[in-house]
Tab-separated table of C-alpha atoms and ligand atoms in Angstrom:
chain	number	residue	atom	x	y	z
G	1	MET	CA	26.163	-17.808	-3.121
G	2	ALA	CA	26.137	-19.148	-7.016
G	3	LYS	CA	23.130	-21.527	-8.084
G	4	ASN	CA	24.996	-25.228	-8.413
G	5	ALA	CA	23.805	-26.320	-12.436
G	6	GLU	CA	23.126	-30.138	-12.354
G	7	LYS	CA	20.649	-30.081	-14.838
G	8	ASP	CA	22.371	-28.973	-18.072
G	9	ASN	CA	21.154	-31.127	-20.188
G	10	LEU	CA	17.979	-30.070	-22.371
G	11	VAL	CA	16.087	-33.625	-21.539
G	12	GLY	CA	15.988	-32.108	-17.879
G	13	ILE	CA	15.241	-29.015	-18.439
G	14	ARG	CA	12.222	-29.476	-20.674
G	15	ASP	CA	10.789	-32.193	-18.308
G	16	SER	CA	11.320	-29.536	-14.853
G	17	VAL	CA	9.567	-26.209	-17.422
G	18	ARG	CA	6.736	-28.682	-18.676
G	19	GLY	CA	7.175	-29.864	-14.347
G	20	CYS	CA	6.386	-26.275	-13.090
G	21	LEU	CA	3.573	-25.595	-15.870
G	22	VAL	CA	1.762	-28.307	-15.811
G	23	GLY	CA	2.162	-28.804	-11.570
G	24	ILE	CA	0.580	-25.494	-11.620
G	25	ALA	CA	-2.432	-26.884	-12.792
G	26	VAL	CA	-3.055	-30.334	-11.247
G	27	GLY	CA	-2.244	-28.111	-8.165
G	28	ASP	CA	-4.989	-25.203	-8.548
G	29	ALA	CA	-7.389	-28.369	-10.055
G	30	LEU	CA	-6.604	-30.192	-6.588
G	31	GLY	CA	-7.586	-27.350	-4.891
G	32	MET	CA	-10.064	-25.243	-7.210
G	33	PRO	CA	-13.167	-27.570	-5.286
G	34	SER	CA	-12.520	-26.371	-2.314
G	35	GLU	CA	-11.348	-22.780	-2.616
G	36	GLY	CA	-12.741	-20.619	1.034
G	37	MET	CA	-14.037	-23.614	2.357
G	38	THR	CA	-12.591	-24.776	6.302
G	39	ARG	CA	-10.817	-28.338	6.363
G	40	GLN	CA	-13.858	-28.994	8.584
G	41	ASP	CA	-16.266	-28.514	5.824
G	42	ILE	CA	-12.971	-29.660	3.414
G	43	LEU	CA	-13.525	-33.536	4.970
G	44	LYS	CA	-17.316	-33.400	5.605
G	45	ASN	CA	-17.701	-32.794	2.376
G	46	PHE	CA	-15.043	-34.932	0.741
G	47	GLY	CA	-13.514	-36.416	3.025
G	48	ARG	CA	-9.598	-36.542	2.023
G	49	ILE	CA	-9.082	-34.822	-1.168
G	50	ILE	CA	-7.065	-37.028	-2.748
G	51	GLY	CA	-7.833	-37.171	-6.987
G	52	PHE	CA	-9.530	-34.642	-8.894
G	53	CYS	CA	-13.234	-33.804	-7.498
G	54	ASP	CA	-16.389	-31.083	-9.000
G	55	SER	CA	-16.621	-27.854	-8.223
G	56	GLN	CA	-18.342	-27.350	-4.510
G	57	SER	CA	-16.772	-24.000	-4.001
G	58	ARG	CA	-18.554	-20.626	-4.221
G	59	PHE	CA	-15.388	-19.083	-6.526
G	60	SER	CA	-15.721	-21.345	-8.862
G	61	ARG	CA	-19.001	-23.114	-8.980
G	62	GLY	CA	-20.092	-25.666	-11.904
G	63	LEU	CA	-16.373	-25.663	-12.799
G	64	ALA	CA	-15.620	-30.006	-13.330
G	65	LYS	CA	-12.938	-32.328	-12.205
G	66	GLY	CA	-9.936	-31.564	-13.683
G	67	GLN	CA	-10.592	-28.390	-14.438
G	68	TRP	CA	-8.112	-25.456	-13.068
G	69	THR	CA	-8.866	-21.549	-12.132
G	70	ASP	CA	-7.372	-18.283	-12.577
G	71	ASP	CA	-4.098	-19.298	-11.093
G	72	THR	CA	-3.425	-21.623	-14.007
G	73	LYS	CA	-4.808	-19.173	-16.505
G	74	LEU	CA	-2.858	-15.968	-15.265
G	75	THR	CA	0.161	-18.176	-15.925
G	76	ILE	CA	-0.186	-19.400	-19.152
G	77	ALA	CA	-1.353	-15.877	-19.982
G	78	THR	CA	2.352	-14.684	-18.486
G	79	VAL	CA	4.289	-17.683	-20.305
G	80	GLY	CA	2.617	-16.057	-23.440
G	81	GLY	CA	3.953	-12.562	-22.993
G	82	LEU	CA	7.106	-14.370	-23.192
G	83	ILE	CA	7.473	-15.441	-25.717
G	84	GLU	CA	5.400	-13.359	-28.110
G	85	SER	CA	8.407	-10.266	-26.202
G	86	VAL	CA	10.585	-13.114	-26.816
G	87	LYS	CA	9.518	-13.867	-30.670
G	88	SER	CA	9.512	-10.376	-31.131
G	89	ASN	CA	12.866	-9.032	-30.145
G	90	ALA	CA	10.967	-6.596	-27.466
G	91	PHE	CA	12.575	-8.712	-24.803
G	92	GLY	CA	14.967	-6.487	-22.767
G	93	ASN	CA	12.794	-2.954	-23.350
G	94	LEU	CA	9.835	-4.382	-20.420
G	95	TYR	CA	7.915	-1.898	-21.183
G	96	VAL	CA	7.456	-3.743	-23.887
G	97	VAL	CA	7.395	-7.086	-22.080
G	98	GLY	CA	4.881	-5.457	-19.720
G	99	LEU	CA	2.232	-4.551	-22.242
G	100	ALA	CA	1.774	-7.798	-23.589
G	101	MET	CA	1.812	-9.579	-20.230
G	102	PHE	CA	-1.152	-6.679	-19.873
G	103	VAL	CA	-2.981	-7.603	-23.162
G	104	ASN	CA	-3.207	-11.485	-21.731
G	105	TYR	CA	-4.201	-10.704	-18.726
G	106	ILE	CA	-7.216	-8.695	-19.761
G	107	GLN	CA	-7.832	-11.252	-22.392
G	108	ALA	CA	-8.030	-14.050	-19.709
G	109	LEU	CA	-10.039	-12.002	-17.491
G	110	GLU	CA	-12.333	-11.923	-20.383
G	111	GLU	CA	-12.628	-14.954	-21.545
G	112	HIS	CA	-12.866	-16.720	-18.148
G	113	GLN	CA	-15.284	-14.979	-15.828
G	114	LYS	CA	-15.584	-17.585	-13.616
G	115	ARG	CA	-12.561	-18.662	-12.790
G	116	GLY	CA	-12.820	-17.381	-9.444
G	117	PHE	CA	-10.002	-13.760	-10.407
G	118	GLY	CA	-9.255	-12.277	-6.663
G	119	LYS	CA	-10.686	-9.076	-6.640
G	120	THR	CA	-7.451	-6.820	-6.301
G	121	THR	CA	-5.974	-8.307	-10.400
G	122	ARG	CA	-10.224	-7.733	-11.116
G	123	GLU	CA	-9.659	-4.039	-10.119
G	124	SER	CA	-6.750	-3.246	-11.196
G	125	LEU	CA	-7.369	-4.934	-14.007
G	126	THR	CA	-10.404	-3.286	-14.931
G	127	ALA	CA	-8.823	0.683	-14.035
G	128	ARG	CA	-6.051	0.354	-15.880
G	129	MET	CA	-8.486	-0.182	-18.698
G	130	GLU	CA	-10.507	2.830	-18.605
G	131	GLY	CA	-7.533	4.618	-17.616
G	132	ASN	CA	-5.602	3.512	-20.795
G	133	ASN	CA	-2.547	2.547	-19.074
G	134	PRO	CA	-0.993	-0.548	-17.833
G	135	PHE	CA	1.704	0.456	-15.330
G	136	ASP	CA	-0.966	2.956	-13.051
G	137	GLY	CA	0.327	2.457	-9.950
G	138	ARG	CA	-2.443	3.730	-8.002
G	139	PHE	CA	-4.662	1.839	-8.073
G	140	PRO	CA	-6.075	-1.146	-4.943
G	141	THR	CA	-3.347	-1.858	-2.233
G	142	ARG	CA	-4.234	-5.215	-0.912
G	143	PRO	CA	-1.465	-7.864	-0.209
G	144	GLY	CA	-2.767	-10.761	-2.386
G	145	ASN	CA	-0.835	-13.878	-3.720
G	146	GLY	CA	-2.015	-12.820	-6.662
G	147	CYS	CA	1.526	-12.418	-7.782
G	148	ALA	CA	3.379	-14.974	-6.052
G	149	MET	CA	0.861	-17.807	-7.610
G	150	LYS	CA	1.675	-16.482	-11.662
G	151	SER	CA	5.648	-15.406	-10.836
G	152	ALA	CA	7.133	-19.142	-10.715
G	153	ILE	CA	7.953	-19.333	-14.644
G	154	LEU	CA	9.318	-16.366	-14.591
G	155	GLY	CA	12.087	-16.947	-12.907
G	156	ILE	CA	12.306	-20.580	-14.774
G	157	PHE	CA	12.450	-17.907	-17.443
G	158	SER	CA	15.559	-16.316	-16.211
G	159	ASP	CA	17.480	-19.052	-15.662
G	160	LEU	CA	16.736	-20.679	-18.818
G	161	GLY	CA	18.962	-17.767	-20.535
G	162	ALA	CA	21.703	-18.696	-18.270
G	163	LEU	CA	21.814	-22.097	-18.415
G	164	PHE	CA	21.160	-22.073	-22.644
G	165	ASN	CA	24.135	-19.086	-21.997
G	166	LYS	CA	21.849	-16.739	-24.603
G	167	ASP	CA	22.182	-12.662	-24.007
G	168	PHE	CA	19.187	-11.053	-22.224
G	169	GLY	CA	20.154	-7.498	-22.932
G	170	GLU	CA	19.564	-5.598	-19.682
G	171	TYR	CA	17.055	-6.869	-18.846
G	172	ASP	CA	16.986	-9.028	-15.208
G	173	GLU	CA	15.211	-11.232	-12.781
G	174	GLU	CA	14.346	-8.896	-9.874
G	175	GLU	CA	13.551	-5.851	-12.512
G	176	LEU	CA	10.758	-8.371	-14.515
G	177	VAL	CA	9.241	-9.667	-11.201
G	178	ILE	CA	8.737	-6.312	-9.984
G	179	MET	CA	6.954	-4.867	-13.363
G	180	VAL	CA	4.586	-8.353	-13.749
G	181	SER	CA	3.694	-7.865	-9.793
G	182	MET	CA	2.596	-4.362	-10.418
G	183	LEU	CA	0.517	-4.939	-12.981
G	184	THR	CA	-2.339	-5.914	-10.897
G	185	HIS	CA	-0.525	-5.451	-7.384
G	186	ASN	CA	0.495	-2.416	-5.784
G	187	ASP	CA	1.819	-4.130	-2.474
G	188	SER	CA	5.229	-4.499	-1.695
G	189	ARG	CA	4.238	-7.783	0.290
G	190	SER	CA	2.539	-9.271	-2.819
G	191	VAL	CA	5.475	-8.073	-5.135
G	192	VAL	CA	8.230	-10.061	-2.302
G	193	GLY	CA	5.715	-13.323	-2.970
G	194	ALA	CA	6.051	-13.111	-6.762
G	195	MET	CA	10.044	-12.442	-5.570
G	196	LEU	CA	10.924	-15.567	-3.652
G	197	GLN	CA	8.391	-17.878	-6.094
G	198	ALA	CA	9.851	-16.694	-9.113
G	199	HIS	CA	13.263	-17.107	-7.061
G	200	ILE	CA	12.864	-20.630	-5.211
G	201	ALA	CA	11.514	-21.675	-9.026
G	202	GLY	CA	14.496	-21.045	-9.893
G	203	LEU	CA	16.590	-23.136	-6.842
G	204	PHE	CA	14.643	-25.981	-7.828
G	205	LEU	CA	15.000	-25.772	-11.290
G	206	PHE	CA	19.023	-26.573	-10.679
G	207	GLY	CA	18.310	-29.025	-7.643
G	208	TRP	CA	18.385	-27.362	-5.080
G	209	ASP	CA	17.676	-29.678	-1.529
G	210	LEU	CA	15.939	-26.893	0.334
G	211	ARG	CA	15.455	-29.326	3.276
G	212	ASN	CA	19.254	-28.225	3.670
G	213	GLU	CA	19.308	-25.815	6.385
G	214	ASP	CA	22.260	-23.354	4.721
G	215	ASN	CA	19.949	-23.397	1.512
G	216	PHE	CA	17.476	-22.607	3.860
G	217	SER	CA	19.056	-19.755	4.785
G	218	TRP	CA	19.707	-18.559	1.742
G	219	ILE	CA	16.394	-18.235	1.219
G	220	TYR	CA	16.142	-15.890	4.398
G	221	GLU	CA	18.229	-14.148	3.150
G	222	GLN	CA	16.739	-13.664	-0.194
G	223	ALA	CA	13.571	-12.879	1.516
G	224	LYS	CA	15.188	-9.439	3.390
G	225	TYR	CA	17.356	-8.891	0.831
G	226	TYR	CA	13.776	-7.679	-1.582
G	227	GLU	CA	11.984	-6.143	1.431
G	228	ASP	CA	14.815	-3.816	1.454
G	229	LEU	CA	14.387	-3.657	-2.807
G	230	VAL	CA	10.772	-2.941	-2.296
G	231	ILE	CA	10.986	-1.014	0.022
G	232	LYS	CA	9.598	2.290	-2.106
G	233	ILE	CA	6.123	0.467	-2.702
G	234	PRO	CA	3.485	0.979	-0.775
G	235	TYR	CA	1.575	-1.479	1.310
G	236	VAL	CA	-1.300	-1.614	4.539
G	237	LYS	CA	-0.154	-0.893	7.751
G	238	ASP	CA	-2.063	-3.520	8.940
G	239	GLY	CA	0.673	-4.687	11.583
G	240	THR	CA	0.951	-8.191	9.858
G	241	PRO	CA	4.345	-9.834	9.996
G	242	LYS	CA	6.822	-9.003	6.503
G	243	ILE	CA	7.560	-12.679	4.847
G	244	SER	CA	11.055	-12.964	5.964
G	245	GLU	CA	9.571	-13.234	9.703
G	246	ILE	CA	7.162	-15.432	8.365
G	247	LEU	CA	9.400	-17.407	6.689
G	248	ALA	CA	11.805	-18.291	9.497
G	249	LYS	CA	8.505	-20.103	11.000
G	250	ILE	CA	9.221	-22.655	8.576
G	251	PRO	CA	12.278	-24.798	9.280
G	252	PRO	CA	10.909	-25.909	12.904
G	253	LEU	CA	7.279	-26.794	12.027
G	254	LEU	CA	8.777	-29.097	8.543
G	255	GLY	CA	8.892	-32.324	11.015
G	256	ALA	CA	5.066	-31.234	11.658
G	257	THR	CA	1.599	-32.602	10.142
G	258	ASP	CA	0.199	-30.211	7.181
G	259	GLU	CA	-3.234	-29.803	9.542
G	260	LEU	CA	-0.208	-28.006	12.336
G	261	ILE	CA	1.829	-26.163	9.539
G	262	ALA	CA	-1.468	-24.705	7.957
G	263	ASP	CA	-2.245	-23.862	11.171
G	264	VAL	CA	1.002	-22.122	12.074
G	265	LEU	CA	1.116	-20.101	8.809
G	266	LYS	CA	-2.186	-19.714	8.187
G	267	THR	CA	-4.274	-20.432	4.425
G	268	GLY	CA	-5.987	-17.350	3.732
G	269	GLY	CA	-5.272	-15.581	0.698
G	270	ALA	CA	-2.987	-12.684	1.705
G	271	VAL	CA	-0.175	-13.734	0.298
G	272	TYR	CA	1.569	-13.319	3.898
G	273	GLU	CA	-0.744	-15.900	4.721
G	274	SER	CA	-0.783	-18.990	1.604
G	275	PHE	CA	3.215	-19.094	-0.315
G	276	PRO	CA	4.837	-18.990	3.417
G	277	THR	CA	1.931	-22.584	3.918
G	278	ALA	CA	3.149	-23.094	0.118
G	279	LEU	CA	6.379	-23.337	0.244
G	280	ALA	CA	6.817	-25.283	3.719
G	281	TYR	CA	4.292	-28.209	2.665
G	282	ALA	CA	7.406	-27.967	-1.167
G	283	ILE	CA	9.747	-28.497	1.263
G	284	LYS	CA	8.742	-30.474	3.093
G	285	TYR	CA	7.178	-33.126	0.397
G	286	GLN	CA	10.133	-31.887	-2.699
G	287	ASP	CA	10.441	-35.478	-3.862
G	288	ASP	CA	6.979	-36.145	-3.363
G	289	PHE	CA	4.288	-34.434	-6.088
G	290	ARG	CA	1.668	-36.028	-4.765
G	291	SER	CA	1.368	-35.335	-0.688
G	292	ALA	CA	2.747	-31.880	-1.748
G	293	VAL	CA	-0.179	-30.871	-3.377
G	294	LEU	CA	-2.253	-32.749	-1.771
G	295	ALA	CA	-1.439	-31.228	1.318
G	296	GLY	CA	-2.332	-27.715	-0.284
G	297	ALA	CA	-5.238	-29.002	-1.181
G	298	ASN	CA	-6.578	-30.269	1.583
G	299	ALA	CA	-5.421	-26.948	3.758
G	300	GLY	CA	-8.314	-24.607	4.003
G	301	GLY	CA	-8.669	-21.204	2.887
G	302	ASP	CA	-7.150	-20.366	-0.206
G	303	THR	CA	-6.644	-24.236	-1.076
G	304	ASP	CA	-6.060	-23.486	-4.972
G	305	THR	CA	-3.702	-20.876	-4.976
G	306	ILE	CA	-1.869	-22.500	-2.747
G	307	ALA	CA	-1.805	-25.862	-4.464
G	308	ALA	CA	-0.727	-24.325	-7.009
G	309	MET	CA	2.114	-22.707	-6.118
G	310	THR	CA	3.336	-25.692	-4.974
G	311	GLY	CA	3.024	-27.314	-7.087
G	312	ALA	CA	5.232	-25.180	-9.500
G	313	LEU	CA	8.044	-25.490	-7.257
G	314	VAL	CA	7.387	-29.047	-6.506
G	315	GLY	CA	6.595	-29.538	-10.236
G	316	THR	CA	9.949	-27.753	-11.079
G	317	ARG	CA	11.538	-30.008	-8.875
G	318	VAL	CA	10.449	-33.650	-9.821
G	319	GLY	CA	10.022	-32.485	-13.800
G	320	LEU	CA	6.793	-33.534	-15.663
G	321	SER	CA	8.048	-37.410	-15.237
G	322	GLY	CA	7.614	-36.788	-11.317
G	323	ILE	CA	3.675	-36.163	-11.756
G	324	PRO	CA	1.549	-38.979	-11.431
G	325	ASP	CA	-0.005	-40.244	-14.790
G	326	GLU	CA	-3.741	-40.338	-13.860
G	327	TRP	CA	-2.910	-36.807	-12.919
G	328	LYS	CA	-2.201	-35.786	-16.344
G	329	ARG	CA	-4.481	-37.782	-18.118
G	330	GLU	CA	-7.625	-35.937	-16.853
G	331	LEU	CA	-6.393	-32.235	-16.836
G	332	GLU	CA	-7.801	-29.996	-18.702
G	333	ASP	CA	-5.820	-28.572	-21.353
G	334	TYR	CA	-2.805	-30.652	-20.756
G	335	GLU	CA	-1.195	-31.357	-24.027
G	336	ASN	CA	-1.601	-27.386	-24.880
G	337	ILE	CA	-0.139	-26.919	-20.940
G	338	VAL	CA	3.043	-28.906	-21.992
G	339	SER	CA	3.242	-27.192	-25.826
G	340	LEU	CA	3.834	-24.418	-24.311
G	341	ALA	CA	6.330	-25.410	-21.658
G	342	ASP	CA	8.722	-26.482	-24.355
G	343	LYS	CA	7.664	-23.293	-26.936
G	344	LEU	CA	9.562	-21.463	-23.787
G	345	VAL	CA	12.473	-23.456	-24.287
G	346	ASP	CA	12.517	-23.235	-28.160
G	347	ALA	CA	11.987	-19.801	-27.662
G	348	VAL	CA	14.445	-19.156	-25.581
G	349	ARG	CA	17.046	-21.705	-26.942
G	350	ASP	CA	16.305	-19.037	-30.472
G	351	LEU	CA	18.058	-16.359	-29.243
G	352	PRO	CA	21.334	-15.351	-30.119
G	353	ASP	CA	24.174	-16.567	-27.322
G	354	GLY	CA	25.781	-13.901	-25.065
G	355	GLU	CA	29.270	-13.459	-24.548
V	401	LIG	MG1	-7.889	-19.377	-8.057
């Protein structure tokens, strides 16, 4: 099925890319204070979360309202890696792109020790740095959501190339997402989650309505296709279902309460316990950024990452103009995040035209 381009004007594209990055940061900051709490603990400590709060989470102790965590930091590092690769004309060589990402991830980890970096990300980056090999795929095999949380922008980046008709050389979105994911996660389910997050962000960039059943079944088919594609990447055989099997539960849940969605799809740090929940909220509230990210922030469990993934998707669809102003005013580093989105768009626009 061809993507149906509706947003073909620069203002709309800029708004979407800004919305993606600010959407991640806003979702992350809303979920930051309650990361790791049960829904009952959230109610006891905050009532219902309706805006930014100071951290009460052991993962982000000391962070104040409006501040974000590793999800945003690693997304910023990813965007930086893309821009550097494009500007140095290295794009098309995935190893050069991967090296740029890796250096940025190491720097992010060192600068932001207290931002709740996931165990798998920390251990993988440290082991690869000590072994002098960013692409050494032997390290921790855990199905974390650390790839999906930073991958929306990879899908958008690919689609910017198509929207502006630019020459991306030998480059392929799927290969890029797999390579970037494997810098930190050596588990096929983590990689599939990232591929889906990237792909769906692209669909929202093009204005797809995912409440439409045919469009949702496209996502389901993509999930199965990606699972076949990464069949050689190992995973922990712990009896948990494939992501595609969990995604099949989403359509009948779209009319359910946010709490029931969290109970059925789960809210853990494993990608199969948080990506489907984030996606369900993003589809349920695809035109309502506020409700979408607050559903994630109040879901319990890995709240910052769930709200960040939801925020990336809905932020792309509604654009920066669809994100509430009070959150833009109070968000850490807001201006820089907007400017980073513009730099990415401009870097792609400056590439030579395609055939
Ligand atoms: Mg986090």
